[in-house]
């Protein structure tokens, strides 16, 4: 990606540069180099704003939210996900809307604001079902199951985790299946 960034900068493609900066940010997040990931996502955000690419702006804001959540800076994470959510709704990006709703649900779950967490995960689930995103639907179901487990409503938790498991098996996601089985065991 670093070589690609050098090349795309020579071409003058600002949208290409922003896309590669986002990819670099995601790579650095994957190896837990979060300050560097934030630098890349902020650079991508600046370019998206400069060229008026609203969907890219929403994606960069969402990526920043994920990074800040991983750092434990939940107020910053929520702020970025809320901004991304607003843009997603303005431009009609249902996938981006659902993604940020789910990420907000995770943030609120960490804060133990479980009612808000449930509301956000349920909203994300409705959208993922509407657009037919089965893997994301399974993730939403698992997140809802985790919320109910924290609330000591184990019957509801099991129902959600078993529903997630059925989808993961249906789509052949062995990683998802393993996670669901672990959640059911817990």
Tab-separated table of C-alpha atoms in Angstrom:
chain	number	residue	atom	x	y	z
A	1	UNK	CA	0.000	0.000	0.000
A	2	UNK	CA	2.872	2.389	0.689
A	3	UNK	CA	4.210	1.866	-2.854
A	4	UNK	CA	0.710	2.280	-4.242
A	5	UNK	CA	0.352	5.522	-2.292
A	6	UNK	CA	3.555	6.887	-3.876
A	7	UNK	CA	2.297	5.976	-7.338
A	8	UNK	CA	-1.210	7.359	-6.904
A	9	UNK	CA	0.171	10.636	-5.595
A	10	UNK	CA	2.129	10.976	-8.850
A	11	UNK	CA	-1.094	10.592	-10.827
A	12	UNK	CA	-2.843	13.314	-8.837
A	13	UNK	CA	-5.871	11.131	-8.080
A	14	UNK	CA	-7.091	12.538	-4.777
A	15	UNK	CA	-9.849	9.934	-4.401
A	16	UNK	CA	-7.325	7.157	-5.089
A	17	UNK	CA	-4.959	8.649	-2.541
A	18	UNK	CA	-7.719	8.789	0.079
A	19	UNK	CA	-8.696	5.175	-0.606
A	20	UNK	CA	-5.129	3.959	-0.152
A	21	UNK	CA	-4.677	6.054	2.993
A	22	UNK	CA	-7.784	4.330	4.370
A	23	UNK	CA	-6.330	0.932	3.462
A	24	UNK	CA	-3.096	1.827	5.237
A	25	UNK	CA	-5.103	2.921	8.264
A	26	UNK	CA	-6.928	-0.404	8.301
A	27	UNK	CA	-3.634	-2.304	8.024
A	28	UNK	CA	-2.154	-0.396	10.936
A	29	UNK	CA	-5.326	-0.968	12.982
A	30	UNK	CA	-5.048	-4.707	12.270
A	31	UNK	CA	-1.563	-4.779	13.799
A	32	UNK	CA	-2.668	-2.594	16.731
A	33	UNK	CA	-0.624	0.411	15.604
A	34	UNK	CA	-3.565	2.618	16.464
A	35	UNK	CA	-1.919	6.075	16.574
A	36	UNK	CA	-0.521	5.471	13.066
A	37	UNK	CA	-3.911	4.116	11.911
A	38	UNK	CA	-5.548	7.304	13.168
A	39	UNK	CA	-3.031	9.432	11.245
A	40	UNK	CA	-3.876	7.634	8.010
A	41	UNK	CA	-7.641	7.781	8.557
A	42	UNK	CA	-7.456	11.488	9.422
A	43	UNK	CA	-5.479	12.131	6.229
A	44	UNK	CA	-8.091	10.195	4.229
A	45	UNK	CA	-10.856	12.172	5.939
A	46	UNK	CA	-9.227	15.505	5.006
A	47	UNK	CA	-9.028	14.493	1.352
A	48	UNK	CA	-12.599	13.174	1.257
A	49	UNK	CA	-13.786	16.474	2.701
A	50	UNK	CA	-11.630	18.491	0.277
A	51	UNK	CA	-13.041	16.718	-2.781
A	52	UNK	CA	-16.583	16.462	-1.405
A	53	UNK	CA	-16.772	12.665	-1.362
A	54	UNK	CA	-19.358	12.197	1.383
A	55	UNK	CA	-19.377	8.395	1.417
A	56	UNK	CA	-15.606	8.367	1.817
A	57	UNK	CA	-15.963	10.912	4.604
A	58	UNK	CA	-18.440	8.642	6.400
A	59	UNK	CA	-16.142	5.642	5.987
A	60	UNK	CA	-13.129	7.543	7.335
A	61	UNK	CA	-15.140	8.800	10.314
A	62	UNK	CA	-16.339	5.272	11.041
A	63	UNK	CA	-12.785	3.930	10.832
A	64	UNK	CA	-11.634	6.617	13.243
A	65	UNK	CA	-14.453	5.641	15.587
A	66	UNK	CA	-13.272	2.024	15.556
A	67	UNK	CA	-9.700	3.121	16.315
A	68	UNK	CA	-10.758	5.348	19.193
A	69	UNK	CA	-12.927	2.574	20.631
A	70	UNK	CA	-9.938	0.219	20.491
A	71	UNK	CA	-7.952	2.827	22.423
A	72	UNK	CA	-10.734	3.006	25.022
A	73	UNK	CA	-11.573	6.589	24.061
A	74	UNK	CA	-15.288	5.884	23.843
A	75	UNK	CA	-16.523	9.472	23.800
A	76	UNK	CA	-14.360	10.154	20.728
A	77	UNK	CA	-15.489	6.877	19.186
A	78	UNK	CA	-19.148	7.745	19.684
A	79	UNK	CA	-18.608	11.253	18.311
A	80	UNK	CA	-17.046	9.872	15.111
A	81	UNK	CA	-19.660	7.136	14.645
A	82	UNK	CA	-22.487	9.646	15.164
A	83	UNK	CA	-20.971	11.944	12.529
A	84	UNK	CA	-20.567	9.014	10.128
A	85	UNK	CA	-24.132	7.906	10.822
A	86	UNK	CA	-25.478	11.358	10.025
A	87	UNK	CA	-23.652	11.438	6.688
A	88	UNK	CA	-24.729	7.890	5.841
A	89	UNK	CA	-28.348	8.869	6.388
A	90	UNK	CA	-27.939	12.064	4.336
A	91	UNK	CA	-26.518	10.192	1.340
A	92	UNK	CA	-28.713	7.111	1.724
A	93	UNK	CA	-25.911	4.593	2.345
A	94	UNK	CA	-27.770	1.856	4.201
A	95	UNK	CA	-24.681	-0.325	4.683
A	96	UNK	CA	-22.703	2.572	6.166
A	97	UNK	CA	-25.700	3.478	8.344
A	98	UNK	CA	-26.012	-0.067	9.678
A	99	UNK	CA	-22.279	-0.377	10.247
A	100	UNK	CA	-22.152	2.754	12.365
A	101	UNK	CA	-25.300	1.794	14.276
A	102	UNK	CA	-23.639	-1.510	15.149
A	103	UNK	CA	-20.411	0.197	16.175
A	104	UNK	CA	-22.361	2.619	18.355
A	105	UNK	CA	-24.093	-0.380	19.904
A	106	UNK	CA	-20.704	-1.859	20.757
A	107	UNK	CA	-19.527	1.424	22.310
A	108	UNK	CA	-22.662	1.722	24.425
A	109	UNK	CA	-22.317	-1.920	25.448
A	110	UNK	CA	-18.779	-1.276	26.692
A	111	UNK	CA	-20.150	1.679	28.655
A	112	UNK	CA	-22.848	-0.666	30.057
A	113	UNK	CA	-25.613	1.529	28.626
A	114	UNK	CA	-27.314	-1.669	27.544
A	115	UNK	CA	-30.664	-0.197	26.574
A	116	UNK	CA	-28.958	2.113	24.093
A	117	UNK	CA	-26.745	-0.725	22.948
A	118	UNK	CA	-29.769	-2.948	22.268
A	119	UNK	CA	-31.543	-0.157	20.368
A	120	UNK	CA	-28.555	0.423	18.088
A	121	UNK	CA	-27.973	-3.287	17.432
A	122	UNK	CA	-31.656	-3.837	16.676
A	123	UNK	CA	-31.639	-0.919	14.222
A	124	UNK	CA	-28.514	-2.306	12.531
A	125	UNK	CA	-30.150	-5.747	12.347
A	126	UNK	CA	-33.253	-4.335	10.638
A	127	UNK	CA	-31.138	-2.645	7.976
A	128	UNK	CA	-28.882	-5.647	7.387
A	129	UNK	CA	-31.952	-7.838	6.934
A	130	UNK	CA	-33.469	-5.252	4.594
A	131	UNK	CA	-30.382	-5.138	2.366
A	132	UNK	CA	-29.715	-8.876	2.590
A	133	UNK	CA	-26.326	-8.746	4.290
A	134	UNK	CA	-26.357	-12.172	5.945
A	135	UNK	CA	-22.918	-12.062	7.546
A	136	UNK	CA	-23.580	-8.632	9.047
A	137	UNK	CA	-27.001	-9.867	10.205
A	138	UNK	CA	-25.297	-12.721	12.058
A	139	UNK	CA	-22.916	-10.227	13.687
A	140	UNK	CA	-25.849	-8.109	14.839
A	141	UNK	CA	-27.562	-11.187	16.285
A	142	UNK	CA	-24.384	-12.118	18.158
A	143	UNK	CA	-24.059	-8.580	19.518
A	144	UNK	CA	-27.657	-8.696	20.718
A	145	UNK	CA	-26.948	-12.049	22.341
A	146	UNK	CA	-23.967	-10.546	24.149
A	147	UNK	CA	-26.126	-7.687	25.458
A	148	UNK	CA	-28.738	-10.093	26.776
A	149	UNK	CA	-26.029	-12.225	28.400
A	150	UNK	CA	-24.755	-9.161	30.278
A	151	UNK	CA	-28.350	-8.492	31.359
A	152	UNK	CA	-28.485	-12.090	32.695
A	153	UNK	CA	-31.306	-12.914	30.277
A	154	UNK	CA	-29.640	-16.125	29.164
A	155	UNK	CA	-32.688	-17.512	27.359
A	156	UNK	CA	-32.751	-14.483	25.008
A	157	UNK	CA	-28.957	-14.576	24.693
A	158	UNK	CA	-29.124	-18.207	23.574
A	159	UNK	CA	-31.858	-17.467	21.042
A	160	UNK	CA	-29.781	-14.730	19.423
A	161	UNK	CA	-26.541	-16.726	19.456
A	162	UNK	CA	-28.273	-19.782	17.993
A	163	UNK	CA	-29.785	-17.620	15.238
A	164	UNK	CA	-26.328	-16.218	14.485
A	165	UNK	CA	-24.930	-19.763	14.414
A	166	UNK	CA	-27.558	-20.884	11.875
A	167	UNK	CA	-26.596	-18.032	9.548
A	168	UNK	CA	-22.859	-18.571	9.932
A	169	UNK	CA	-23.310	-22.262	9.105
A	170	UNK	CA	-25.546	-21.369	6.159
A	171	UNK	CA	-22.973	-19.005	4.653
A	172	UNK	CA	-19.997	-21.216	5.531
A	173	UNK	CA	-18.294	-18.872	7.988
A	174	UNK	CA	-16.231	-21.201	10.167
A	175	UNK	CA	-14.821	-18.282	12.175
A	176	UNK	CA	-18.341	-16.978	12.872
A	177	UNK	CA	-19.509	-20.475	13.738
A	178	UNK	CA	-16.666	-20.906	16.232
A	179	UNK	CA	-17.441	-17.560	17.860
A	180	UNK	CA	-21.135	-18.403	18.122
A	181	UNK	CA	-20.410	-21.803	19.649
A	182	UNK	CA	-18.170	-20.108	22.222
A	183	UNK	CA	-20.928	-17.616	23.036
A	184	UNK	CA	-23.473	-20.422	23.382
A	185	UNK	CA	-21.086	-22.302	25.670
A	186	UNK	CA	-20.623	-19.248	27.838
